[in-house]
Short mmCIF file of C-alpha atoms and ligand atoms in Angstrom, two decimals:
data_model
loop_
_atom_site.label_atom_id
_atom_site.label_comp_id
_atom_site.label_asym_id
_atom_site.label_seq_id
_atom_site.Cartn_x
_atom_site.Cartn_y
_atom_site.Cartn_z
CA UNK B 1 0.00 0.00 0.00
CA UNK B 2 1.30 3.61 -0.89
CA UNK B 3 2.11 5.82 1.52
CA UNK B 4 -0.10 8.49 2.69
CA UNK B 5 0.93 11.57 1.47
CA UNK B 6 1.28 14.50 3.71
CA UNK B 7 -2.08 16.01 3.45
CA UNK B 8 -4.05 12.85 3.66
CA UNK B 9 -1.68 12.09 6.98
CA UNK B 10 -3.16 15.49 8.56
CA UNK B 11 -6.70 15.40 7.68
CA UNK B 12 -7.91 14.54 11.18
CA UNK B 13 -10.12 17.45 11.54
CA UNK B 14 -12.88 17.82 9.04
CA UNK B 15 -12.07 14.81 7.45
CA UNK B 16 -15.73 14.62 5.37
CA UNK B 17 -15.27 18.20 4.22
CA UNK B 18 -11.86 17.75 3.10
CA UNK B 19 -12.33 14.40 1.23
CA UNK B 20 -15.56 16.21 -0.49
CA UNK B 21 -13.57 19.51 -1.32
CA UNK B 22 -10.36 16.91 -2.37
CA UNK B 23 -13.07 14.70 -4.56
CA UNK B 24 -14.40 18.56 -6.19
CA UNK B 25 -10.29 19.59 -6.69
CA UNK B 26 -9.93 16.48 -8.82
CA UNK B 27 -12.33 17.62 -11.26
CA UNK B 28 -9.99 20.48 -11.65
CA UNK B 29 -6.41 18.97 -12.09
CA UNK B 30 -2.61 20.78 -12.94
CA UNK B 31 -4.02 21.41 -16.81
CA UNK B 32 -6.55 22.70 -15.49
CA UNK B 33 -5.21 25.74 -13.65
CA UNK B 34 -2.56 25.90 -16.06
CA UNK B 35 -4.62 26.91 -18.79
CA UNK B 36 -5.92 29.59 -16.97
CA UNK B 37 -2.35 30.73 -15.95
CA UNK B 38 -1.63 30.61 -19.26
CA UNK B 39 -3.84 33.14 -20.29
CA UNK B 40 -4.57 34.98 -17.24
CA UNK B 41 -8.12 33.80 -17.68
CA UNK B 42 -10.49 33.62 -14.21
CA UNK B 43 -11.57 30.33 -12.68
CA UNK B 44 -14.93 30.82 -13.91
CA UNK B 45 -16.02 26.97 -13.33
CA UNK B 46 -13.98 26.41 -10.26
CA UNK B 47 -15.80 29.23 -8.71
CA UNK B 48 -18.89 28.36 -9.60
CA UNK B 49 -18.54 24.85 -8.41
CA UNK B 50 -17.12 25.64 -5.23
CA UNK B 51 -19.75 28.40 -4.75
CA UNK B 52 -22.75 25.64 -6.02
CA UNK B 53 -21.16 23.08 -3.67
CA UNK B 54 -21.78 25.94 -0.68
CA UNK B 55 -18.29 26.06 0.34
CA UNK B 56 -18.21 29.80 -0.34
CA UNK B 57 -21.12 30.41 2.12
CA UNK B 58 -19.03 28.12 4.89
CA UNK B 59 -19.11 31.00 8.05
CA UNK B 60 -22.54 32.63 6.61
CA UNK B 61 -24.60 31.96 9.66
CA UNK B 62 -27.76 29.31 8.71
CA UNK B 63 -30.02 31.88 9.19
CA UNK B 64 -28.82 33.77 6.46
CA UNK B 65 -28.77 30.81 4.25
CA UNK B 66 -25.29 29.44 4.91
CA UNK B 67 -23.98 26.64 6.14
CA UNK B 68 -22.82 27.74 9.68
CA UNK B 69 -19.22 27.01 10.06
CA UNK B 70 -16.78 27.83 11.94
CA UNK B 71 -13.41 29.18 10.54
CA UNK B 72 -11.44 26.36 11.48
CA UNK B 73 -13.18 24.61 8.99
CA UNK B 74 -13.46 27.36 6.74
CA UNK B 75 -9.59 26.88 6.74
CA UNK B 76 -9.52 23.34 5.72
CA UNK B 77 -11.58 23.75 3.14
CA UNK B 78 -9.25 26.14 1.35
CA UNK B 79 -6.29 24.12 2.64
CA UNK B 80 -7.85 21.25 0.95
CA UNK B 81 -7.56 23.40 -2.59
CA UNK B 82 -4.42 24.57 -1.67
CA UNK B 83 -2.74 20.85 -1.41
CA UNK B 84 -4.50 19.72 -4.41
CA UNK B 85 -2.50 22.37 -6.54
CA UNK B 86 -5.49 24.68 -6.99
CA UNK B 87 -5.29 28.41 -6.05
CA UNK B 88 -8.68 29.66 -3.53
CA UNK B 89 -7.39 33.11 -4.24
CA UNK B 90 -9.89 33.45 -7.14
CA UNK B 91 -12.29 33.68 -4.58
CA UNK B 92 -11.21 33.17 -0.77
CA UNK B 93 -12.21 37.18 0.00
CA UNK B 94 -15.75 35.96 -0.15
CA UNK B 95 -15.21 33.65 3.17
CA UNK B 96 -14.14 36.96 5.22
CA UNK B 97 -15.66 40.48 3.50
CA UNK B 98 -18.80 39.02 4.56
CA UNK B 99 -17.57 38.80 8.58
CA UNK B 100 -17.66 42.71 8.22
CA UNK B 101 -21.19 42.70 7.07
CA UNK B 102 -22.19 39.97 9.48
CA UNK B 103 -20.52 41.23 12.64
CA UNK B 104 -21.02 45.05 11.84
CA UNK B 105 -23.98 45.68 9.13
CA UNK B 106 -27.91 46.29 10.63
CA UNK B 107 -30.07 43.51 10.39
CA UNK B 108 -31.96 44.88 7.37
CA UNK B 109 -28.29 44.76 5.74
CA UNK B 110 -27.74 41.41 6.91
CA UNK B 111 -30.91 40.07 5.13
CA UNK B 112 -30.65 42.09 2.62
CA UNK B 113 -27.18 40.92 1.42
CA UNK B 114 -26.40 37.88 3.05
CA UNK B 115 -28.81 35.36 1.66
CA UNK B 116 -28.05 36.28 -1.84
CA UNK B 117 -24.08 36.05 -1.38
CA UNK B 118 -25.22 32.40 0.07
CA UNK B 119 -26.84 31.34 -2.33
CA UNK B 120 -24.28 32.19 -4.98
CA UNK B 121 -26.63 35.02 -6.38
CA UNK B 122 -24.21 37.94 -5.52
CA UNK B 123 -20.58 37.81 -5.37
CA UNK B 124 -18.64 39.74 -2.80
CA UNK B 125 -15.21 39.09 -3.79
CA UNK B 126 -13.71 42.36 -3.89
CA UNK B 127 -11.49 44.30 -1.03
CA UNK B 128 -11.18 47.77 -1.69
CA UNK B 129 -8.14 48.95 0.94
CA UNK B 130 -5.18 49.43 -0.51
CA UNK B 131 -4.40 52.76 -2.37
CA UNK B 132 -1.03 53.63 -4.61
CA UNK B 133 -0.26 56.72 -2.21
CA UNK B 134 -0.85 54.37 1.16
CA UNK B 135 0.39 50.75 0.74
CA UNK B 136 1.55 49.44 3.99
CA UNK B 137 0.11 53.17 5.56
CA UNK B 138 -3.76 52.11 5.47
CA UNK B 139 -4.71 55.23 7.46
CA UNK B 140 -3.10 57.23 5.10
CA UNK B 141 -5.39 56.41 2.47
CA UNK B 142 -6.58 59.58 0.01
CA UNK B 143 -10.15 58.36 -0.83
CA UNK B 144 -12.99 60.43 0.31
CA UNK B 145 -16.92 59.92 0.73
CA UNK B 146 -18.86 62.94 1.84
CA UNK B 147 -22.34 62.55 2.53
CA UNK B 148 -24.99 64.79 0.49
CA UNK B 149 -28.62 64.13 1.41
CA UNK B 150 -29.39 60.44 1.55
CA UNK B 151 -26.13 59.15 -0.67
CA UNK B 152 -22.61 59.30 -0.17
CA UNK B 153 -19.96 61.05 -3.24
CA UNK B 154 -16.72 58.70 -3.38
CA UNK B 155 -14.00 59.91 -5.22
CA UNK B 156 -10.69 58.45 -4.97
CA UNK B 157 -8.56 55.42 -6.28
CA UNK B 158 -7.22 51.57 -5.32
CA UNK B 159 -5.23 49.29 -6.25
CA UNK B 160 -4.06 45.57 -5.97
CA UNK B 161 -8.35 45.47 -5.64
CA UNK B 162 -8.78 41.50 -6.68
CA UNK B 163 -11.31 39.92 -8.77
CA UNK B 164 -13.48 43.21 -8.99
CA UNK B 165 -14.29 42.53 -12.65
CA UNK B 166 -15.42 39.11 -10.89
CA UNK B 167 -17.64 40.61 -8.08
CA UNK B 168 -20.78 42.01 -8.16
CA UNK B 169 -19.89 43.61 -4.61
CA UNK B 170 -16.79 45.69 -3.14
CA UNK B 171 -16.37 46.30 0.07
CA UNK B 172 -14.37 49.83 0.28
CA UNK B 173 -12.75 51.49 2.72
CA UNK B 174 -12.99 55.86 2.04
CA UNK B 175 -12.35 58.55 4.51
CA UNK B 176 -15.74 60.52 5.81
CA UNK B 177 -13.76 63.08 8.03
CA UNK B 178 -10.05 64.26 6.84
CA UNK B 179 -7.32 63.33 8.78
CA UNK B 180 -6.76 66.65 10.38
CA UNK B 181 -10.03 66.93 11.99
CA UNK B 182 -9.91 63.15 13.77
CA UNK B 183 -8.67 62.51 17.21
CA UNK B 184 -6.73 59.69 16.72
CA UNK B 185 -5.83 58.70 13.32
CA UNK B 186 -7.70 55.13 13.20
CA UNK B 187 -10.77 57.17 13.50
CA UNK B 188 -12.67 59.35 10.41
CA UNK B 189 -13.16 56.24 7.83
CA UNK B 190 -15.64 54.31 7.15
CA UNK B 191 -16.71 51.07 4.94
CA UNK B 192 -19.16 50.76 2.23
CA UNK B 193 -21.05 47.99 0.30
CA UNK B 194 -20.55 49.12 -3.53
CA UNK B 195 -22.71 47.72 -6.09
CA UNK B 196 -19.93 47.29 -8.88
CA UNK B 197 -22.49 46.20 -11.37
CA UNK B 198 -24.08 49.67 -11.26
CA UNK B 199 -21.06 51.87 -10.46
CA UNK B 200 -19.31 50.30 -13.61
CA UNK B 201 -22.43 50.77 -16.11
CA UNK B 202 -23.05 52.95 -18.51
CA UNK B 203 -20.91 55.11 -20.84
CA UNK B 204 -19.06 57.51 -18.78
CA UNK B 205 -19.30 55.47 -15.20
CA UNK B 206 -18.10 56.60 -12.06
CA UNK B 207 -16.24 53.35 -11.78
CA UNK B 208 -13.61 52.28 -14.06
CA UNK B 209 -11.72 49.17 -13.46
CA UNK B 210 -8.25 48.26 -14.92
CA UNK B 211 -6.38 44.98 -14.92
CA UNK B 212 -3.16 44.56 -13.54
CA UNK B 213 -1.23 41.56 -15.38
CA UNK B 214 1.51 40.06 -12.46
CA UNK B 215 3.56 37.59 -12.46
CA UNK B 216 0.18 35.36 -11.12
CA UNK B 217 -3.17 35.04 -12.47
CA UNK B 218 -4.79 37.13 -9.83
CA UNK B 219 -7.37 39.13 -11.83
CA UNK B 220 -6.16 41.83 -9.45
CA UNK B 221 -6.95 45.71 -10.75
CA UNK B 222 -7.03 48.93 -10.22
CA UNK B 223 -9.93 50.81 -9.51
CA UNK B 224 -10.87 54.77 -10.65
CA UNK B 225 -13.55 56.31 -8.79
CA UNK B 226 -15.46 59.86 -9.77
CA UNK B 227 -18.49 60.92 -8.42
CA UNK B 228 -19.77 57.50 -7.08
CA UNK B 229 -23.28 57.86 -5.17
CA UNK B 230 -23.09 55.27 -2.96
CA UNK B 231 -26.83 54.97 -1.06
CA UNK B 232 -26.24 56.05 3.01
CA UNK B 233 -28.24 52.70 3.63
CA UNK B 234 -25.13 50.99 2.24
CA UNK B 235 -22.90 52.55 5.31
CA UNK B 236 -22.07 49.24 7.32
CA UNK B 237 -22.03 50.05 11.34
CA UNK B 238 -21.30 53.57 12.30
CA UNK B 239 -19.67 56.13 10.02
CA UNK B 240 -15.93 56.81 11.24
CA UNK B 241 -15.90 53.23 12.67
CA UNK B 242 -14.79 51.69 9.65
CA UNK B 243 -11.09 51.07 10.18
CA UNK B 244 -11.95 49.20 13.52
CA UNK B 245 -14.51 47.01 10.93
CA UNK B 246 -11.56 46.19 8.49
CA UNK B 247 -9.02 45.50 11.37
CA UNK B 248 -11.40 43.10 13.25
CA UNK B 249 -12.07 40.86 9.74
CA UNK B 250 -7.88 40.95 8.95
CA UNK B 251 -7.89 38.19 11.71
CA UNK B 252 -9.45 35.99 9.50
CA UNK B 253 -8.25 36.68 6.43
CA UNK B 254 -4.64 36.45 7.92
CA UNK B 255 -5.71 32.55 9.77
CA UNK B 256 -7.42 31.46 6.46
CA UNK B 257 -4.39 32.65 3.91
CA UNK B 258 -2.32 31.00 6.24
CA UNK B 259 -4.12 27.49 5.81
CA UNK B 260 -3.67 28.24 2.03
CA UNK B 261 0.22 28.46 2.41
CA UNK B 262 -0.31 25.05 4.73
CA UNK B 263 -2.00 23.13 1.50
CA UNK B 264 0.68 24.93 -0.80
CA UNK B 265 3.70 23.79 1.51
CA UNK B 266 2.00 20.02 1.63
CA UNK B 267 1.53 20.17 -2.26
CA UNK B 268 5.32 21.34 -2.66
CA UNK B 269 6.19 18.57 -0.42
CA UNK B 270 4.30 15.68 -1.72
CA UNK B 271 5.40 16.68 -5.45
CA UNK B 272 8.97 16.80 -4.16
CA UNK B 273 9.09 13.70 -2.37
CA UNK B 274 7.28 11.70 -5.64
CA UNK B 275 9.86 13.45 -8.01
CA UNK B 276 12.81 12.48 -5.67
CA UNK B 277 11.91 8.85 -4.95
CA UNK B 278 11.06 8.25 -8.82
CA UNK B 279 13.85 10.36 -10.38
CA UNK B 280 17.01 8.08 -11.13
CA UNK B 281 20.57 10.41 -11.28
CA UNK B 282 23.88 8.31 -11.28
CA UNK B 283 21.98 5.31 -10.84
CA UNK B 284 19.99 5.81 -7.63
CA UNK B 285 17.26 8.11 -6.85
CA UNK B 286 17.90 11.45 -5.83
CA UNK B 287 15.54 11.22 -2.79
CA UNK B 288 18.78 9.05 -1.70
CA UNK B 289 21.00 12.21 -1.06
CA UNK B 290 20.80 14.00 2.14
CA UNK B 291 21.10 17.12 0.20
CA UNK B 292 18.17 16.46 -1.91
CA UNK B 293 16.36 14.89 1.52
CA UNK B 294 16.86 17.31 4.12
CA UNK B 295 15.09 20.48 2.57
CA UNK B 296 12.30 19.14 2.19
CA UNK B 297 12.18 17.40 5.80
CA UNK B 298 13.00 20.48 7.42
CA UNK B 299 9.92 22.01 5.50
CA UNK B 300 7.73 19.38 6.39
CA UNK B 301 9.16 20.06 9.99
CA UNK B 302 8.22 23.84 8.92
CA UNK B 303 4.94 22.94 8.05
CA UNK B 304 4.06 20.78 10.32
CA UNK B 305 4.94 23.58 13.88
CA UNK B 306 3.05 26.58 11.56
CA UNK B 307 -0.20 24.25 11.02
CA UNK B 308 -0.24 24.31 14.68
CA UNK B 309 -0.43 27.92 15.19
CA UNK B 310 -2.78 27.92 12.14
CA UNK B 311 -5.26 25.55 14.09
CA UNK B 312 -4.44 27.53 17.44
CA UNK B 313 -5.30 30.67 15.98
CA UNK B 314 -8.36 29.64 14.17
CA UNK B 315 -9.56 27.83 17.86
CA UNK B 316 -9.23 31.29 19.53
CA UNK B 317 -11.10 32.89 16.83
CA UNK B 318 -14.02 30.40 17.16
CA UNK B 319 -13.67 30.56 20.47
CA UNK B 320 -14.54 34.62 20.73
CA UNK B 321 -11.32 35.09 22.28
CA UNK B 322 -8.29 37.17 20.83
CA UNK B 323 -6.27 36.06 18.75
CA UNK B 324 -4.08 38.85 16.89
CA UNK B 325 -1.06 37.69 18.04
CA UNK B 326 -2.01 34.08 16.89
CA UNK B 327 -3.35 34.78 13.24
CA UNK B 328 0.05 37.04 12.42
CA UNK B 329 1.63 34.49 13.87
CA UNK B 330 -0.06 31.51 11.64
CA UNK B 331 0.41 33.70 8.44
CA UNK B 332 4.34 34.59 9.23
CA UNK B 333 5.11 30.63 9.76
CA UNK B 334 2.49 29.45 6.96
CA UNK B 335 4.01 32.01 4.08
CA UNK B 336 7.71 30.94 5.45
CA UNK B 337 6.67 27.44 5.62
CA UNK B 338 5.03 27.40 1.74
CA UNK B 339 7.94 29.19 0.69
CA UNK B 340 10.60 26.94 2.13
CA UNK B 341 8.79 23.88 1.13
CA UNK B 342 8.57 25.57 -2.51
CA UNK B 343 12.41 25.94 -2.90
CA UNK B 344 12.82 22.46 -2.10
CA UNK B 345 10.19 21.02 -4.66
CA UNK B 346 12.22 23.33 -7.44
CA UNK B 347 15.54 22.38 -6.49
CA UNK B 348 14.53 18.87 -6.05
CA UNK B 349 12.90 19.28 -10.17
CA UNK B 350 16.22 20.45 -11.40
CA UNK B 351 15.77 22.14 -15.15
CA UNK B 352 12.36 20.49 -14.93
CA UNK B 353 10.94 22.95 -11.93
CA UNK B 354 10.94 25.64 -14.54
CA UNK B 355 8.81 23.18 -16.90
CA UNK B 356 5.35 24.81 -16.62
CA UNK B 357 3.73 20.77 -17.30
CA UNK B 358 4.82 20.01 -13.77
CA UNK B 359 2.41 22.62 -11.81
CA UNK B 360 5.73 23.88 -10.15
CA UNK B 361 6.96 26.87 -11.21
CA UNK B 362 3.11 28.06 -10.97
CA UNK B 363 3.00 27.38 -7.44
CA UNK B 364 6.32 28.71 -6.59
CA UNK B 365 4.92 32.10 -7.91
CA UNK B 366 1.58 31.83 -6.26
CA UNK B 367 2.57 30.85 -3.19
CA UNK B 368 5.28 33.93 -3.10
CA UNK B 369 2.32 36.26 -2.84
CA UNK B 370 2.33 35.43 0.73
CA UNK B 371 5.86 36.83 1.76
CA UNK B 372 3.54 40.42 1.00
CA UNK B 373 0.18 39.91 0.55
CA UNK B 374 -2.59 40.98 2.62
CA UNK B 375 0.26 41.93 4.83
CA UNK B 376 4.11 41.87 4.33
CA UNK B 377 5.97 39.63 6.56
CA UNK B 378 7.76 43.06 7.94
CA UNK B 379 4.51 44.27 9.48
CA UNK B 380 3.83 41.44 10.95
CA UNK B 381 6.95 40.99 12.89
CA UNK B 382 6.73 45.05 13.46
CA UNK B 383 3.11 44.00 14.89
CA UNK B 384 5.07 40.76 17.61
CA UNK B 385 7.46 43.35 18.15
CA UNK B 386 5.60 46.61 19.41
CA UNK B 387 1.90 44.54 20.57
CA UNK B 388 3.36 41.34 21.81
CA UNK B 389 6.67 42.02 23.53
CA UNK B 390 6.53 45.77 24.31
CA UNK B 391 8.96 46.84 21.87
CA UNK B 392 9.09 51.07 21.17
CA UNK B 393 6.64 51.12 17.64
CA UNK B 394 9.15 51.25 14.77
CA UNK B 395 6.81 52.87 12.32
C1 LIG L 401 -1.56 40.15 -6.09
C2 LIG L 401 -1.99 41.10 -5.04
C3 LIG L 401 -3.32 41.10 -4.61
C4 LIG L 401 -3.75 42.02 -3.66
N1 LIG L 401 -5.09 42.08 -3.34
C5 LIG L 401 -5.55 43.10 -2.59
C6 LIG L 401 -6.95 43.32 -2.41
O1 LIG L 401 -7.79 42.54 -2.91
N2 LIG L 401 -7.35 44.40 -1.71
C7 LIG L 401 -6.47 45.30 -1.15
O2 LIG L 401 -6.91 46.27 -0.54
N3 LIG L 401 -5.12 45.11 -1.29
C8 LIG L 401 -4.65 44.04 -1.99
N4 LIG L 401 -3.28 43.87 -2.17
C9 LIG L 401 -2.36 44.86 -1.60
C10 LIG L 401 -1.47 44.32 -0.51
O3 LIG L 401 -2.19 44.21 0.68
C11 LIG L 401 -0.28 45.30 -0.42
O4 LIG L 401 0.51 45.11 -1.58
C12 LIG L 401 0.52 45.10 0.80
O5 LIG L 401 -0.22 45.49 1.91
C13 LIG L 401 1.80 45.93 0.76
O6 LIG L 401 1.55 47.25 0.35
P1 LIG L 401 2.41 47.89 -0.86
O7 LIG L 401 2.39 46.96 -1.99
O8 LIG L 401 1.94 49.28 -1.13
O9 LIG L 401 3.86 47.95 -0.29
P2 LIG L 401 4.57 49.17 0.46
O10 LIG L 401 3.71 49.69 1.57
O11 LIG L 401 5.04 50.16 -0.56
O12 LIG L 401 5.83 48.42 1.09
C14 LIG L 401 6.93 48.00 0.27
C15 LIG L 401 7.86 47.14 1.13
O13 LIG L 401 8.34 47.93 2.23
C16 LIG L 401 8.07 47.25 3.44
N5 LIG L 401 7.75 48.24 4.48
C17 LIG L 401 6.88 49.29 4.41
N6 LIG L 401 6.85 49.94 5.58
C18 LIG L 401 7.69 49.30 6.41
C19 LIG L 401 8.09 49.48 7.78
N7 LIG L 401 7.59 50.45 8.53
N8 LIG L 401 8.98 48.61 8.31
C20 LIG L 401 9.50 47.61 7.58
N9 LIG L 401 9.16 47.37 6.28
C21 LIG L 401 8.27 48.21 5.71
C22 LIG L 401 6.90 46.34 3.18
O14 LIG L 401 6.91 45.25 4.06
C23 LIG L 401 7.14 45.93 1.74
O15 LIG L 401 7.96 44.79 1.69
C24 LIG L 401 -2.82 42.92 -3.08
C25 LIG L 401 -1.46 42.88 -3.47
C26 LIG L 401 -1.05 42.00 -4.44
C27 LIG L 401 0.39 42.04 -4.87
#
């Protein structure tokens, strides 16, 4: 009998979700994904799948039509993609924008949004936070929404916003009171449901959106905004409150990329250790060298300490309790782990990493992302260093 490989090894929690979301990945194999690659083209049916198959609508209470679940599991289903070589970046956003709805929007927003996203009516895949003048600086951000009568006028611009051409929904982040006239500098923005589908319409709309082509197929843009009227009702929580909203939902999106970069690291792991035990050089197989062997057992080592923080942090989450520390921790490890484990599967491939046929060189860009994306490794040790241990902040 064959080995287990890694992932299969680890499945103890969830184990009927993951085998269902592993028995969905199948259907959607290497060529698959690298078509799409290929030409930058969306996962059209792997989103609609996953979204048909409810996975999409995982933490959406039932009572809004979802299925319930609690992030830990929302994590293995996306680890479960992850370590079958797919990418849940095409549409993992969905999973936590709708936390700041749920956990901040009025109940009429909550029924009015909620059971549509659910059901795979309305998308709500897009994150509108980061701007070209603020990056890293959030607060700094330039764009502004002043209320006039019963709408709100957004003018401004992102960028990095992913899968807006995708989503019928953004969720956007504008200033309502300019910096200079706040009290402390968290406080002054606030977050809005946009309806892309009307904001992009027309001939001359107050929405433009332009694709950025990256060195992954990310269907990330950038997004032009002039004169959007955005309808008060679509205010989630409090005006001025919004930063607070975004902060409190970057704890999941931070515990949930990280089980991404767990499946990546046990993909890259797996595909190294089945290319090293098969591939014969000077007569023996290269898994046979300690210098082929020990990278990619000290990733598996890697992975296997980070998943633990991953599955701590996501247990404190579910839990109510807090859990920043946890979460930055999970993504730090996760996005080191993935990328450790990745060096080792493309070393271990020789010349034939670089072959696109072997899913490799696909993943080792993907899974780079992570080093930066939704938050650069640097913040989050400037975060342990000034929260956790006390440290004088550095920024
Ligand atoms: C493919 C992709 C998809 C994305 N999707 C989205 C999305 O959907 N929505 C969204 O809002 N954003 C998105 N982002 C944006 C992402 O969150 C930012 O790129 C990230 O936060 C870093 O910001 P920046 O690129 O402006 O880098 P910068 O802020 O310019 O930073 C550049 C480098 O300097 C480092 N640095 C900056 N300040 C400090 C400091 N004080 N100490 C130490 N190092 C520092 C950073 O760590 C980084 O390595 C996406 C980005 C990418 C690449």
């Amino acid at each position: 009998m064959a080995e287990p490989t890694t992932h299969e090894a680890h499945a103890a929690d969830f184990p009927e979700i993951r085998e269902a979301v592993r028995a969905l990945c199948a259907r959607f194999p290497g060529a698959y994904w690298r078509a799409r690659d290929r030409e930058r083209a969306y996962p059209e049916d792997f989103v609609r799948t996953l979204t048909e198959a409810g996975y999409l609508a995982a933490l959406i209470p039932e009572d809004y039509g979802g299925s319930g679940l609690p992030l830990a599991a929302a994590a293995a289903i996306l680890e479960e993609i992850h370590s079958s070589g797919g990418n849940g970046a095409a549409c993992h956003a969905q999973m936590y924008t709708m936390g700041t709805i749920l956990r901040h929007g009025s109940e009429a927003q909550k029924r009015r949004w909620l059971p549509e996203i659910a059901a795979g009516e309305l998308r709500l895949q897009a994150f509108g936070v980061t701007e070209p003048g603020s990056g890293t600086d959030t607060l700094s951000l330039a764009t502004t929404a002043r209320r006039e009568g019963e709408h709100y006028v957004v003018h401004g611009q992102k960028v990095w916003t992913s899968r807006a051409e995708h989503s019928d929904l953004m969720l956007l982040l504008a200033r309502t009171t300019p910096r200079a006239e706040v009290r402390r500098k968290g406080e002054g923005l606030s977050v809005f449901l946009v309806d892309l589908r009307e904001a992009t319409a027309g001939e001359a709309p107050p929405v433009v959106i332009r694709p950025i082509r990256t060195m992954i197929n990310h269907a990330t843009t950038e997004v032009f905004i002039d004169g959007l009227e955005v309808p008060a009702d679509n205010l989630i929580g409090e005006e001025g409150q919004g930063f607070r909203y975004i902060l409190d939902g970057m704890n999941a999106e931070r515990i949930l990329i990280a089980a991404e970069c767990i499946g990546d690291a046990r993909w890259f792991i797996d595909t190294a250790r089945a290319y090293a035990a098969e591939r014969q050089v000077f007569g023996r197989p290269i898994g046979q060298n300690q210098g082929i062997q020990f990278p990619i057992a000290r990733a598996y080592a890697e992975t296997e300490a980070a998943d633990l923080m991953v599955k701590r942090a996501a247990a404190l989450f579910d839990a109510g309790e807090p859990c920043g520390a946890e979460a930055n921790m999970a993504k730090l490890l996760a996005a080191d782990a993935s990328w450790a484990a990745a060096e080792a599967c493309l070393q271990t491939h020789g010349g034939y990493g670089f072959a696109e046929e072997y899913d490799v060189e696909r993943k080792f860009r993907e899974t780079r992302l992570y080093q930066v994306a939704p938050v650069s490794t640097n913040l989050i040790l400037a975060y342990l260093a000034e929260h956790v241990l006390g440290l004088p902040r550095s920024y």
